[in-house]
Amino acid sequence: MSNRIRELREKRGMNQEALAGFIGVSQQTISKVERNTDALGVDLLIEISDFFSVTTDYLLGLSDEKRNLFLENRVNRKIDSYYDLIVEFEELNENNKKVVQVMIRALKEAQTDGELR
């Protein structure tokens, strides 16, 4: 299981701290889960599976199928609704993509802290 979480995280080019920030846990929690030194609770399992749009069975190693039809449809609807934004993002150079990612993280943090509504 831990290897699958690490693989998904690395495939997105994320470090443990970034993943932790997106799902609302500490970097240490992600590290422990990836090293199998801490039990993965149901809530965290669901958060991680939702974040990566994979099934919990895939994360747990019970299935090699990453997504079920419901998740595929949900992902496709999201992609459709953000298609223009994705195209614009893809046209940016790597530096500007990183700037956008930093800005998104800052906005999410500010929103979480109650600064933005």
PDB file of C-alpha atoms in Angstrom:
ATOM      1  CA  MET A   1       0.000   0.000   0.000  1.00  0.00           C
ATOM      2  CA  SER A   2       2.626   2.521   1.018  1.00  0.00           C
ATOM      3  CA  ASN A   3       4.458   2.038  -2.256  1.00  0.00           C
ATOM      4  CA  ARG A   4       1.303   2.859  -4.182  1.00  0.00           C
ATOM      5  CA  ILE A   5       0.811   6.092  -2.267  1.00  0.00           C
ATOM      6  CA  ARG A   6       4.454   7.022  -2.842  1.00  0.00           C
ATOM      7  CA  GLU A   7       4.176   6.127  -6.538  1.00  0.00           C
ATOM      8  CA  LEU A   8       1.057   8.248  -7.003  1.00  0.00           C
ATOM      9  CA  ARG A   9       2.627  11.160  -5.120  1.00  0.00           C
ATOM     10  CA  GLU A  10       5.872  11.006  -7.084  1.00  0.00           C
ATOM     11  CA  LYS A  11       4.026  10.623 -10.389  1.00  0.00           C
ATOM     12  CA  ARG A  12       2.430  14.000  -9.664  1.00  0.00           C
ATOM     13  CA  GLY A  13       5.827  15.439  -8.831  1.00  0.00           C
ATOM     14  CA  MET A  14       4.843  16.065  -5.236  1.00  0.00           C
ATOM     15  CA  ASN A  15       6.891  15.787  -2.089  1.00  0.00           C
ATOM     16  CA  GLN A  16       5.397  14.487   1.149  1.00  0.00           C
ATOM     17  CA  GLU A  17       4.867  18.003   2.476  1.00  0.00           C
ATOM     18  CA  ALA A  18       2.801  19.023  -0.548  1.00  0.00           C
ATOM     19  CA  LEU A  19       0.567  15.948  -0.299  1.00  0.00           C
ATOM     20  CA  ALA A  20       0.175  16.492   3.423  1.00  0.00           C
ATOM     21  CA  GLY A  21      -0.887  20.100   2.815  1.00  0.00           C
ATOM     22  CA  PHE A  22      -3.488  19.110   0.252  1.00  0.00           C
ATOM     23  CA  ILE A  23      -5.120  16.500   2.468  1.00  0.00           C
ATOM     24  CA  GLY A  24      -4.706  18.305   5.782  1.00  0.00           C
ATOM     25  CA  VAL A  25      -2.201  16.182   7.702  1.00  0.00           C
ATOM     26  CA  SER A  26       1.432  16.609   8.671  1.00  0.00           C
ATOM     27  CA  GLN A  27       4.365  15.611   6.490  1.00  0.00           C
ATOM     28  CA  GLN A  28       5.355  13.217   9.252  1.00  0.00           C
ATOM     29  CA  THR A  29       2.017  11.415   8.903  1.00  0.00           C
ATOM     30  CA  ILE A  30       2.586  10.878   5.184  1.00  0.00           C
ATOM     31  CA  SER A  31       6.136   9.701   5.874  1.00  0.00           C
ATOM     32  CA  LYS A  32       4.946   7.187   8.478  1.00  0.00           C
ATOM     33  CA  VAL A  33       2.210   5.879   6.185  1.00  0.00           C
ATOM     34  CA  GLU A  34       4.660   5.467   3.310  1.00  0.00           C
ATOM     35  CA  ARG A  35       7.114   3.625   5.568  1.00  0.00           C
ATOM     36  CA  ASN A  36       4.335   1.470   7.084  1.00  0.00           C
ATOM     37  CA  THR A  37       5.254   2.662  10.586  1.00  0.00           C
ATOM     38  CA  ASP A  38       1.823   4.122  11.283  1.00  0.00           C
ATOM     39  CA  ALA A  39      -1.601   2.623  10.728  1.00  0.00           C
ATOM     40  CA  LEU A  40      -3.571   4.246   7.949  1.00  0.00           C
ATOM     41  CA  GLY A  41      -6.957   5.222   9.349  1.00  0.00           C
ATOM     42  CA  VAL A  42     -10.114   4.969   7.290  1.00  0.00           C
ATOM     43  CA  ASP A  43     -10.556   8.743   7.077  1.00  0.00           C
ATOM     44  CA  LEU A  44      -7.016   9.269   5.800  1.00  0.00           C
ATOM     45  CA  LEU A  45      -7.358   6.360   3.386  1.00  0.00           C
ATOM     46  CA  ILE A  46     -10.474   7.959   1.912  1.00  0.00           C
ATOM     47  CA  GLU A  47      -8.825  11.402   1.732  1.00  0.00           C
ATOM     48  CA  ILE A  48      -5.839   9.997  -0.134  1.00  0.00           C
ATOM     49  CA  SER A  49      -7.987   7.922  -2.499  1.00  0.00           C
ATOM     50  CA  ASP A  50     -10.172  10.962  -3.255  1.00  0.00           C
ATOM     51  CA  PHE A  51      -7.140  13.184  -3.805  1.00  0.00           C
ATOM     52  CA  PHE A  52      -5.582  10.776  -6.305  1.00  0.00           C
ATOM     53  CA  SER A  53      -8.967   9.663  -7.717  1.00  0.00           C
ATOM     54  CA  VAL A  54      -8.208   6.002  -7.121  1.00  0.00           C
ATOM     55  CA  THR A  55     -10.115   3.350  -5.242  1.00  0.00           C
ATOM     56  CA  THR A  56      -9.294   2.483  -1.658  1.00  0.00           C
ATOM     57  CA  ASP A  57      -8.903  -1.120  -2.837  1.00  0.00           C
ATOM     58  CA  TYR A  58      -6.112   0.009  -5.156  1.00  0.00           C
ATOM     59  CA  LEU A  59      -4.326   1.843  -2.320  1.00  0.00           C
ATOM     60  CA  LEU A  60      -4.675  -1.181  -0.060  1.00  0.00           C
ATOM     61  CA  GLY A  61      -3.293  -3.515  -2.728  1.00  0.00           C
ATOM     62  CA  LEU A  62      -6.552  -5.452  -2.977  1.00  0.00           C
ATOM     63  CA  SER A  63      -6.994  -4.554  -6.641  1.00  0.00           C
ATOM     64  CA  ASP A  64      -4.831  -3.467  -9.539  1.00  0.00           C
ATOM     65  CA  GLU A  65      -7.716  -1.433 -10.950  1.00  0.00           C
ATOM     66  CA  LYS A  66      -7.036   2.181 -10.033  1.00  0.00           C
ATOM     67  CA  ARG A  67     -10.461   3.577 -10.748  1.00  0.00           C
ATOM     68  CA  ASN A  68     -13.999   2.400 -10.885  1.00  0.00           C
ATOM     69  CA  LEU A  69     -16.549   3.697 -13.389  1.00  0.00           C
ATOM     70  CA  PHE A  70     -18.048   6.164 -10.892  1.00  0.00           C
ATOM     71  CA  LEU A  71     -14.644   7.744 -10.220  1.00  0.00           C
ATOM     72  CA  GLU A  72     -13.780   7.836 -13.923  1.00  0.00           C
ATOM     73  CA  ASN A  73     -17.027   9.674 -14.679  1.00  0.00           C
ATOM     74  CA  ARG A  74     -16.417  12.122 -11.827  1.00  0.00           C
ATOM     75  CA  VAL A  75     -12.883  12.830 -13.034  1.00  0.00           C
ATOM     76  CA  ASN A  76     -14.067  13.266 -16.613  1.00  0.00           C
ATOM     77  CA  ARG A  77     -16.742  15.760 -15.541  1.00  0.00           C
ATOM     78  CA  LYS A  78     -14.129  17.748 -13.606  1.00  0.00           C
ATOM     79  CA  ILE A  79     -11.757  17.743 -16.542  1.00  0.00           C
ATOM     80  CA  ASP A  80     -14.537  18.899 -18.845  1.00  0.00           C
ATOM     81  CA  SER A  81     -15.451  21.756 -16.534  1.00  0.00           C
ATOM     82  CA  TYR A  82     -11.813  22.916 -16.231  1.00  0.00           C
ATOM     83  CA  TYR A  83     -10.656  22.103 -19.746  1.00  0.00           C
ATOM     84  CA  ASP A  84      -9.877  25.702 -20.799  1.00  0.00           C
ATOM     85  CA  LEU A  85      -7.912  26.286 -17.605  1.00  0.00           C
ATOM     86  CA  ILE A  86      -5.943  23.088 -18.156  1.00  0.00           C
ATOM     87  CA  VAL A  87      -5.094  24.105 -21.721  1.00  0.00           C
ATOM     88  CA  GLU A  88      -3.903  27.530 -20.564  1.00  0.00           C
ATOM     89  CA  PHE A  89      -1.826  25.965 -17.779  1.00  0.00           C
ATOM     90  CA  GLU A  90      -0.217  23.496 -20.202  1.00  0.00           C
ATOM     91  CA  GLU A  91       0.873  26.406 -22.427  1.00  0.00           C
ATOM     92  CA  LEU A  92       2.928  27.929 -19.601  1.00  0.00           C
ATOM     93  CA  ASN A  93       6.642  27.298 -19.278  1.00  0.00           C
ATOM     94  CA  GLU A  94       7.848  25.197 -16.334  1.00  0.00           C
ATOM     95  CA  ASN A  95       8.770  28.228 -14.205  1.00  0.00           C
ATOM     96  CA  ASN A  96       5.331  29.773 -14.584  1.00  0.00           C
ATOM     97  CA  LYS A  97       3.648  26.442 -13.853  1.00  0.00           C
ATOM     98  CA  LYS A  98       5.550  26.328 -10.566  1.00  0.00           C
ATOM     99  CA  VAL A  99       4.472  29.902  -9.791  1.00  0.00           C
ATOM    100  CA  VAL A 100       0.833  28.968 -10.388  1.00  0.00           C
ATOM    101  CA  GLN A 101       1.171  25.932  -8.119  1.00  0.00           C
ATOM    102  CA  VAL A 102       2.684  28.079  -5.351  1.00  0.00           C
ATOM    103  CA  MET A 103      -0.117  30.613  -5.752  1.00  0.00           C
ATOM    104  CA  ILE A 104      -2.757  27.894  -5.530  1.00  0.00           C
ATOM    105  CA  ARG A 105      -1.203  26.520  -2.332  1.00  0.00           C
ATOM    106  CA  ALA A 106      -1.063  30.030  -0.839  1.00  0.00           C
ATOM    107  CA  LEU A 107      -4.703  30.661  -1.728  1.00  0.00           C
ATOM    108  CA  LYS A 108      -5.766  27.332  -0.231  1.00  0.00           C
ATOM    109  CA  GLU A 109      -3.841  28.069   2.941  1.00  0.00           C
ATOM    110  CA  ALA A 110      -5.327  31.547   3.199  1.00  0.00           C
ATOM    111  CA  GLN A 111      -8.795  30.129   2.615  1.00  0.00           C
ATOM    112  CA  THR A 112      -8.244  27.495   5.288  1.00  0.00           C
ATOM    113  CA  ASP A 113      -7.026  30.157   7.697  1.00  0.00           C
ATOM    114  CA  GLY A 114     -10.268  32.076   7.078  1.00  0.00           C
ATOM    115  CA  GLU A 115      -8.621  34.985   5.272  1.00  0.00           C
ATOM    116  CA  LEU A 116     -10.504  34.337   2.005  1.00  0.00           C
ATOM    117  CA  ARG A 117     -14.132  33.459   1.656  1.00  0.00           C
TER     118      ARG A 117
END
